[in-house]
PDB file of C-alpha atoms in Angstrom:
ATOM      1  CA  UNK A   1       8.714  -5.208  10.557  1.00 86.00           C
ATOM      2  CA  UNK A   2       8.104  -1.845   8.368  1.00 90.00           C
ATOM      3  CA  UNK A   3       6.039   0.534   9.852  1.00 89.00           C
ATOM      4  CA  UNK A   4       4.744   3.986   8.589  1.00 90.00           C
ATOM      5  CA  UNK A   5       6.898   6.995   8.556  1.00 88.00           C
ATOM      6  CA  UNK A   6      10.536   4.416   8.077  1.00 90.00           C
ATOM      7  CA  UNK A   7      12.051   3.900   5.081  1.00 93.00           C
ATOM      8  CA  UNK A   8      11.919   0.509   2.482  1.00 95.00           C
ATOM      9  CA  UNK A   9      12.612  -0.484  -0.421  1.00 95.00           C
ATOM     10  CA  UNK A  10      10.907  -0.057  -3.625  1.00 96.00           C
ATOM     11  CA  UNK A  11      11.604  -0.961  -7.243  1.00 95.00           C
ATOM     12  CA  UNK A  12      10.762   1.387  -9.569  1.00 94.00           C
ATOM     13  CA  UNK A  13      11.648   2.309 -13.291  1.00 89.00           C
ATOM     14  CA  UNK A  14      15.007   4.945 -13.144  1.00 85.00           C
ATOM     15  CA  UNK A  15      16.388   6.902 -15.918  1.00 86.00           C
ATOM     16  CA  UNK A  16      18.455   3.987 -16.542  1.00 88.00           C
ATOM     17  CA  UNK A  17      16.103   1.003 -15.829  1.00 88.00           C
ATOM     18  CA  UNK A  18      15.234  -0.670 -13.118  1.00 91.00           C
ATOM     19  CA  UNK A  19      16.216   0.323  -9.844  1.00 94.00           C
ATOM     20  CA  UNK A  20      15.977  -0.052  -5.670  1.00 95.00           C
ATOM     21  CA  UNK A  21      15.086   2.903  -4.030  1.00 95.00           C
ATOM     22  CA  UNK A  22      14.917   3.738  -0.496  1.00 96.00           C
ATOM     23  CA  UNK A  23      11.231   5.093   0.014  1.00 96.00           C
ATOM     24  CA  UNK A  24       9.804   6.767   3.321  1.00 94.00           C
ATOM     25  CA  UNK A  25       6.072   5.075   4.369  1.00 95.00           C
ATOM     26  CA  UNK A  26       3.541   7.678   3.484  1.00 95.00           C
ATOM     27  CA  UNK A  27       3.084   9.325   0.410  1.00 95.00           C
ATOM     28  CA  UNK A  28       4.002  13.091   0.127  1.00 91.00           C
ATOM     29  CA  UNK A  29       2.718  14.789  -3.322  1.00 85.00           C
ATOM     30  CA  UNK A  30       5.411  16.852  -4.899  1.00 79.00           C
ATOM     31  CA  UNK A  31       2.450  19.883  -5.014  1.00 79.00           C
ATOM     32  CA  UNK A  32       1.633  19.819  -1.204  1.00 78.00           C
ATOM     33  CA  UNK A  33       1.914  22.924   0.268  1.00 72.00           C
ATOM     34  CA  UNK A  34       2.499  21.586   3.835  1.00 69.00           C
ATOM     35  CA  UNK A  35       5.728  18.539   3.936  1.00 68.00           C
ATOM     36  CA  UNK A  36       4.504  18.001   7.340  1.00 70.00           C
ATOM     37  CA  UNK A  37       0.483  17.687   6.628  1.00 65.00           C
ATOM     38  CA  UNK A  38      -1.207  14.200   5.229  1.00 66.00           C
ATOM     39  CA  UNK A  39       0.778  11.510   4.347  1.00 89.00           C
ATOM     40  CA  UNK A  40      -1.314   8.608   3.595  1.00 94.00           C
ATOM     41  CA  UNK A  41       0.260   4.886   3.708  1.00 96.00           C
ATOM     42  CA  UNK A  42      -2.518   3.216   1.629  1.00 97.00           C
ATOM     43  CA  UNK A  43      -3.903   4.455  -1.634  1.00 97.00           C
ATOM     44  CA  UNK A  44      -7.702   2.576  -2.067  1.00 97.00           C
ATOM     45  CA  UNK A  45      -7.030   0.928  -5.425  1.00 97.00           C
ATOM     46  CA  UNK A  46     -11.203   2.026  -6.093  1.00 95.00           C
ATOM     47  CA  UNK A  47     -10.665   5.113  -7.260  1.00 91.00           C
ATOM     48  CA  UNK A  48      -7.041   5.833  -7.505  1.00 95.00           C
ATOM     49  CA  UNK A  49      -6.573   6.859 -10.890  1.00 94.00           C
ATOM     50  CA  UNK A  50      -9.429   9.642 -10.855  1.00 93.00           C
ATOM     51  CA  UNK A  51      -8.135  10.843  -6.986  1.00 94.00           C
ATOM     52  CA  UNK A  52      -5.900  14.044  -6.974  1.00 91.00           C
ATOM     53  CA  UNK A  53      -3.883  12.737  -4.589  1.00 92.00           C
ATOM     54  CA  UNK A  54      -2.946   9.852  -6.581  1.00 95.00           C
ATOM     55  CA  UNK A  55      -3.635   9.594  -9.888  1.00 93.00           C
ATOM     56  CA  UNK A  56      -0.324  11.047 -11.228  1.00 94.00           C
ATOM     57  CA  UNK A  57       1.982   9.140  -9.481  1.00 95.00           C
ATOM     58  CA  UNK A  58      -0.380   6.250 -10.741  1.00 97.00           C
ATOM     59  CA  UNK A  59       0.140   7.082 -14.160  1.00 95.00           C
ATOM     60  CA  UNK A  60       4.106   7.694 -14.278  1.00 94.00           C
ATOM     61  CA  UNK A  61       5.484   6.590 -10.850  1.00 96.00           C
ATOM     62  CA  UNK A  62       4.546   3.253  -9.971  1.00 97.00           C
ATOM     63  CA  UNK A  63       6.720   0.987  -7.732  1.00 97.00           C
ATOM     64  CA  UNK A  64       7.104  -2.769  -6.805  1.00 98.00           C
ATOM     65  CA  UNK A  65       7.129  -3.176  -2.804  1.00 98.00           C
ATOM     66  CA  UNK A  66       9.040  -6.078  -1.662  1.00 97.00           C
ATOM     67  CA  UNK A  67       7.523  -8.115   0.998  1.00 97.00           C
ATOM     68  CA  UNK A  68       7.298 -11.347   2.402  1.00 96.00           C
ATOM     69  CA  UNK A  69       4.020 -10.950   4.706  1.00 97.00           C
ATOM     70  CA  UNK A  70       1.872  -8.464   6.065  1.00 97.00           C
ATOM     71  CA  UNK A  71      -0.015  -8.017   9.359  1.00 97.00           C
ATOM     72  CA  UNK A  72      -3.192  -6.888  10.098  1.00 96.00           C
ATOM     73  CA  UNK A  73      -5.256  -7.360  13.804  1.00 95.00           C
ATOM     74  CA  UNK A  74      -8.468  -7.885  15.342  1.00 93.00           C
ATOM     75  CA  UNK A  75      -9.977  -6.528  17.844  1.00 86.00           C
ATOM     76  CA  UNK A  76     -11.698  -8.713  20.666  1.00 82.00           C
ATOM     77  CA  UNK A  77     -12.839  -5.965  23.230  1.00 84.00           C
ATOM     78  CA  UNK A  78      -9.974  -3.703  24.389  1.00 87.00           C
ATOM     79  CA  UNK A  79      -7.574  -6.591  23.137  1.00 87.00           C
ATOM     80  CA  UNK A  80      -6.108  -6.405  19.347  1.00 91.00           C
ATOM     81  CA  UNK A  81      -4.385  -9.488  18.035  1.00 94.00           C
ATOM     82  CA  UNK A  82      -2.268  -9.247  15.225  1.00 96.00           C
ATOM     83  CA  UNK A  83      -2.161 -11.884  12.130  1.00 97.00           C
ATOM     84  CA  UNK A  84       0.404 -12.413  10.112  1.00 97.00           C
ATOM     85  CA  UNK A  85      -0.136 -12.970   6.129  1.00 98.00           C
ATOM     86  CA  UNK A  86       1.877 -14.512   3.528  1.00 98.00           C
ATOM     87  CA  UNK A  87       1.979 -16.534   0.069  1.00 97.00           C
ATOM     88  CA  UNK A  88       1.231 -19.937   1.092  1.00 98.00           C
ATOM     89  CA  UNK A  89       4.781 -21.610   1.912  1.00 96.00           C
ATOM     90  CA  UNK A  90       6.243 -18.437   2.970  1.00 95.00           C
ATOM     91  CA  UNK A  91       8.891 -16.375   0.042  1.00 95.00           C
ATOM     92  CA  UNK A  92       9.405 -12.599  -1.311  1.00 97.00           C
ATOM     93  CA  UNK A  93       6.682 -11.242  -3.215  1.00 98.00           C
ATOM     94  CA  UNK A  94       5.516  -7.670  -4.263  1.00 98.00           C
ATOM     95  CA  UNK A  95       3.094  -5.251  -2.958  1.00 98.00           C
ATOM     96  CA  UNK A  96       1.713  -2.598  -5.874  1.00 98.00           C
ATOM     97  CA  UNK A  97       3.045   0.413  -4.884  1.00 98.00           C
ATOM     98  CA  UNK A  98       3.200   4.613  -5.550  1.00 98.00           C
ATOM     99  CA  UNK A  99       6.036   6.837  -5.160  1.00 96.00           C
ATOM    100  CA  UNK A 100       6.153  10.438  -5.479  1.00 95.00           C
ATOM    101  CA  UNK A 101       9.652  12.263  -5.149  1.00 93.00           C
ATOM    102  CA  UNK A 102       9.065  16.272  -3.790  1.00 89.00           C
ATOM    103  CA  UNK A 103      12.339  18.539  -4.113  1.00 85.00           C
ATOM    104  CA  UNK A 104      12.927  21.877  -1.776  1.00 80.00           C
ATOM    105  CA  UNK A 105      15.196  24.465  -2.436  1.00 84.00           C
ATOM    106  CA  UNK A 106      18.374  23.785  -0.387  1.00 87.00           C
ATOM    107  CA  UNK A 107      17.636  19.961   0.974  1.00 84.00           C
ATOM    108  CA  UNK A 108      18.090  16.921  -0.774  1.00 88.00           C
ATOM    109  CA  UNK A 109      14.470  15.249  -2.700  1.00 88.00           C
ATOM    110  CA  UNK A 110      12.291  13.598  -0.566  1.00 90.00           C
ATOM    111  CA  UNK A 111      11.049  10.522  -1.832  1.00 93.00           C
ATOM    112  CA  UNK A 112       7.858   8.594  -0.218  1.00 95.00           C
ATOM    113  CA  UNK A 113       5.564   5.669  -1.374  1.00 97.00           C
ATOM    114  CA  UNK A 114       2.167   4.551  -0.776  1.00 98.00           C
ATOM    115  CA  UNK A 115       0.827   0.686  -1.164  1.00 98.00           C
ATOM    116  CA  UNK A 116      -2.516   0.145  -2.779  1.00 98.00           C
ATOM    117  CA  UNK A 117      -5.003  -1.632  -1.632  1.00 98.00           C
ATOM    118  CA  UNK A 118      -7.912  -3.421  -2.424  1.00 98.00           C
ATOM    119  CA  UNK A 119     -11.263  -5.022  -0.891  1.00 98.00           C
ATOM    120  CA  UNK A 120      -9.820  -8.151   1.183  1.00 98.00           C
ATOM    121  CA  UNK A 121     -10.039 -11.642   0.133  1.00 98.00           C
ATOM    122  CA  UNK A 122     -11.853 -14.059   1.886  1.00 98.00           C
ATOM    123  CA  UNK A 123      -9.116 -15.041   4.203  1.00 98.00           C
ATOM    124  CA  UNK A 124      -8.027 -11.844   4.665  1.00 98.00           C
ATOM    125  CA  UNK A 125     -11.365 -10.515   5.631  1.00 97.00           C
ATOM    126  CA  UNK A 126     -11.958 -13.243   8.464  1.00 96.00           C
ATOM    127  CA  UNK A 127      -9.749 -10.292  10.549  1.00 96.00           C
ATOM    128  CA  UNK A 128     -10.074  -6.918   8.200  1.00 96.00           C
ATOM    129  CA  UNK A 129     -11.835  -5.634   5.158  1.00 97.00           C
ATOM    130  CA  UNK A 130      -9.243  -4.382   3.145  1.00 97.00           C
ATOM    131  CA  UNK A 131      -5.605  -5.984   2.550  1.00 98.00           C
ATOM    132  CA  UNK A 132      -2.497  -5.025   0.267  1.00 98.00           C
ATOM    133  CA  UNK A 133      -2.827  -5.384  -3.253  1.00 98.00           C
ATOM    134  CA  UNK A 134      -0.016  -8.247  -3.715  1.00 98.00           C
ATOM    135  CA  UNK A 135       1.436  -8.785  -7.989  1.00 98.00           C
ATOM    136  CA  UNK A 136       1.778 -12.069  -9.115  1.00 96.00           C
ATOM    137  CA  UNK A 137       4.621 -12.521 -11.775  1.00 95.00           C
ATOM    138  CA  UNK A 138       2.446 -11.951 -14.617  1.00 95.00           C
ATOM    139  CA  UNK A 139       1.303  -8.528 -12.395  1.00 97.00           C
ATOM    140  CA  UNK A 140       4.529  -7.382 -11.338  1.00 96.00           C
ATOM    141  CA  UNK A 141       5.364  -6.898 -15.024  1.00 94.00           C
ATOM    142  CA  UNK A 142       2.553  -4.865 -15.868  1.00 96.00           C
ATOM    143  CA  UNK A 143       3.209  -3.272 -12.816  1.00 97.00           C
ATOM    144  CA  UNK A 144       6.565  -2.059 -13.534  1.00 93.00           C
ATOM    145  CA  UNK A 145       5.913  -0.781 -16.588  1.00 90.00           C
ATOM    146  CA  UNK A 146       6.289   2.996 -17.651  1.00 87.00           C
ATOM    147  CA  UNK A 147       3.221   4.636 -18.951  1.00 90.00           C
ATOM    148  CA  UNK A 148      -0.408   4.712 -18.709  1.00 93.00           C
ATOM    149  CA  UNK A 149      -2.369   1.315 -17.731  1.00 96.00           C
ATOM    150  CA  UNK A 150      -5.488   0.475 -19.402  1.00 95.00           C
ATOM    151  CA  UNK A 151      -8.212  -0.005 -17.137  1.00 94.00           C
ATOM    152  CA  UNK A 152      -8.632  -3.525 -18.151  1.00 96.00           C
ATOM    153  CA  UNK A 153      -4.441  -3.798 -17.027  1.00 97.00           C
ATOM    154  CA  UNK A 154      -5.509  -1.804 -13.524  1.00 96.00           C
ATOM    155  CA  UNK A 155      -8.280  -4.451 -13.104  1.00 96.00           C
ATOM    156  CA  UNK A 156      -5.918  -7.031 -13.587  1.00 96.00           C
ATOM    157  CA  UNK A 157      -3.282  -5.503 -11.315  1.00 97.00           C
ATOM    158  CA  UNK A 158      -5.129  -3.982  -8.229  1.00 97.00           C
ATOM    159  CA  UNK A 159      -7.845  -7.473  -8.416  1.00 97.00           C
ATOM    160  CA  UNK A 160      -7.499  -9.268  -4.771  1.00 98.00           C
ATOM    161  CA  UNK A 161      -4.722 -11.444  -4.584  1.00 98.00           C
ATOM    162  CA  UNK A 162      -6.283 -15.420  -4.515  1.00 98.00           C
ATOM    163  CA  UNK A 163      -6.762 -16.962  -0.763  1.00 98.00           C
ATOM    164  CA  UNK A 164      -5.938 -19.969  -1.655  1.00 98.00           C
ATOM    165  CA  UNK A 165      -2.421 -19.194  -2.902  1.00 98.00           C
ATOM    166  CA  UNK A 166      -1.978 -17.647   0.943  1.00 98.00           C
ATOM    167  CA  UNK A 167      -1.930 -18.677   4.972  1.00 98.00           C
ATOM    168  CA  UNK A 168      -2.263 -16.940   7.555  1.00 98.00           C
ATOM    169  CA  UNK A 169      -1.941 -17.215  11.582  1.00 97.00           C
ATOM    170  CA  UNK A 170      -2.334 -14.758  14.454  1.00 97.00           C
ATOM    171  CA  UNK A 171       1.492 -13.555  16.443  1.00 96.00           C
ATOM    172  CA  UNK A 172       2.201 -12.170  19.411  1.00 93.00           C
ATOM    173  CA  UNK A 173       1.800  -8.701  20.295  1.00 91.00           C
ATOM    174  CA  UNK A 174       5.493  -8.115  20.241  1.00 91.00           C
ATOM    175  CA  UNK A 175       5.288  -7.954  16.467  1.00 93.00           C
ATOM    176  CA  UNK A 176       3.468  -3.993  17.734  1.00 90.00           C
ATOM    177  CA  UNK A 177       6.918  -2.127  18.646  1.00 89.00           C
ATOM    178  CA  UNK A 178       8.426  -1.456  15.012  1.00 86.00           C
ATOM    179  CA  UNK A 179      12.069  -1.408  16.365  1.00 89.00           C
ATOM    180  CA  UNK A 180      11.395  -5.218  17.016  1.00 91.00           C
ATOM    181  CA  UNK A 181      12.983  -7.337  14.261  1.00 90.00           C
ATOM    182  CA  UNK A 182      13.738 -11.165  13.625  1.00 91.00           C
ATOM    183  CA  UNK A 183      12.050 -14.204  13.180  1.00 90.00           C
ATOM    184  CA  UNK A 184      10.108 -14.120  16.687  1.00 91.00           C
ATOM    185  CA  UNK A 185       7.796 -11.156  14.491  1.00 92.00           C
ATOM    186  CA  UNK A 186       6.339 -14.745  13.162  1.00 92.00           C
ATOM    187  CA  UNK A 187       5.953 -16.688  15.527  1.00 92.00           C
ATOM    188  CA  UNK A 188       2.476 -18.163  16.577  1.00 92.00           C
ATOM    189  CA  UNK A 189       0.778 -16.359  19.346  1.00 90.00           C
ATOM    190  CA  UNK A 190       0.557 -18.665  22.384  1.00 77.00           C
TER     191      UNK A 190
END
C-alpha cells in the first residue's frame, strides 16, 4: 500500500548493473531550485520526452517499478470507492518508471521516482482516465535499457497495457490510510 512521499523500490541500471534502489514517491529534478517545491508522482507518458521536467531522466535514468496492483477510485457523490487493479490471476509485474538522484552539499543524495502513465484502457477507464503504464516482459527489457529509446521503442513501452490480460474489483475504504498493510488492502468491498 505505497503512497506518495514513502519510499519503494525501483530497479534501475547501476554502475555495476542492475540494481534495487530505495526511491522516495515524487520526482525531485536534480536542477530544482526549491527540494521542498513540486514533486510530481506521475509523469504523462504524452509528452515526456520533450517536457523539461522529464525528459532527461527519460533519456538516462529510467527505472522498473515493482508492483503487483494498483488502485484507483470513483467518485459517486461525496462517496469515493477505491478499485483495485492487477494482471489477471494476480503476480509481480512492473510499472515504467523515472528516477532522478539530486545531491546537497553536506546531506546524503536524495533519490526520487516518478511512474508514467498513459491514457487508460478500457477497463481501467470504467473508474478513471488515465492508469500506470505497466511493461510486459518483452517491455521491461527495453525498459531497462541504458540509452536513448527510439520513438517507435517509447510507443511500444508507454502503449496501454491490454484489458484483457487484467481484473479488477472495487475494496474497502480501509485500503485509504497508507500505514494500513496486508492482505485485507484486497479484499472485496462489501
Amino acid at each position: 500500500n505505497v503512497a506518495p512521499a514513502t519510499r519503494a523500490p525501483g530497479g534501475r541500471e547501476g554502475p555495476g548493473g542492475p540494481e534495487l534502489a530505495l526511491l522516495a514517491w515524487g520526482l525531485l529534478p536534480s536542477w530544482a531550485k526549491d527540494p521542498a517545491g513540486l514533486r510530481p508522482i506521475n509523469a504523462r507518458a504524452e509528452g515526456i520526452a520533450a517536457r523539461p521536467m522529464f525528459r532527461d531522466a527519460l533519456r538516462r535514468r529510467r527505472a522498473l517499478v515493482p508492483a503487483d496492483g494498483f488502485y484507483e477510485w470513483t467518485a459517486e457523490g461525496p462517496r469515493k470507492t477505491p478499485w483495485h487493479f492487477r494482471i489477471a490471476g494476480g503476480g509481480p509485474f512492473a510499472f515504467a518508471g523515472i528516477w532522478e538522484r539530486r545531491e546537497t552539499p553536506g546531506a546524503p543524495p536524495f533519490e526520487s521516482f516518478a511512474i508514467v502513465t498513459t491514457g487508460a484502457n478500457a477497463l481501467v477507464r470504467t473508474v478513471h482516465l488515465r492508469m500506470p503504464v505497466i511493461l510486459d516482459a518483452e517491455a521491461e527489457d527495453v525498459w531497462r535499457r541504458t540509452g536513448e529509446l527510439s520513438p517507435a521503442e517509447l510507443a511500444r513501452c508507454l502503449a496501454p497495457f491490454d484489458e484483457a490480460r487484467m481484473e479488477a474489483w472495487p475494496v474497502s475504504s480501509w485500503v485509504n490510510a497508507p500505514s494500513r498493510e496486508g492482505p485485507r488492502c484486497l479484499e472485496p468491498a462489501g
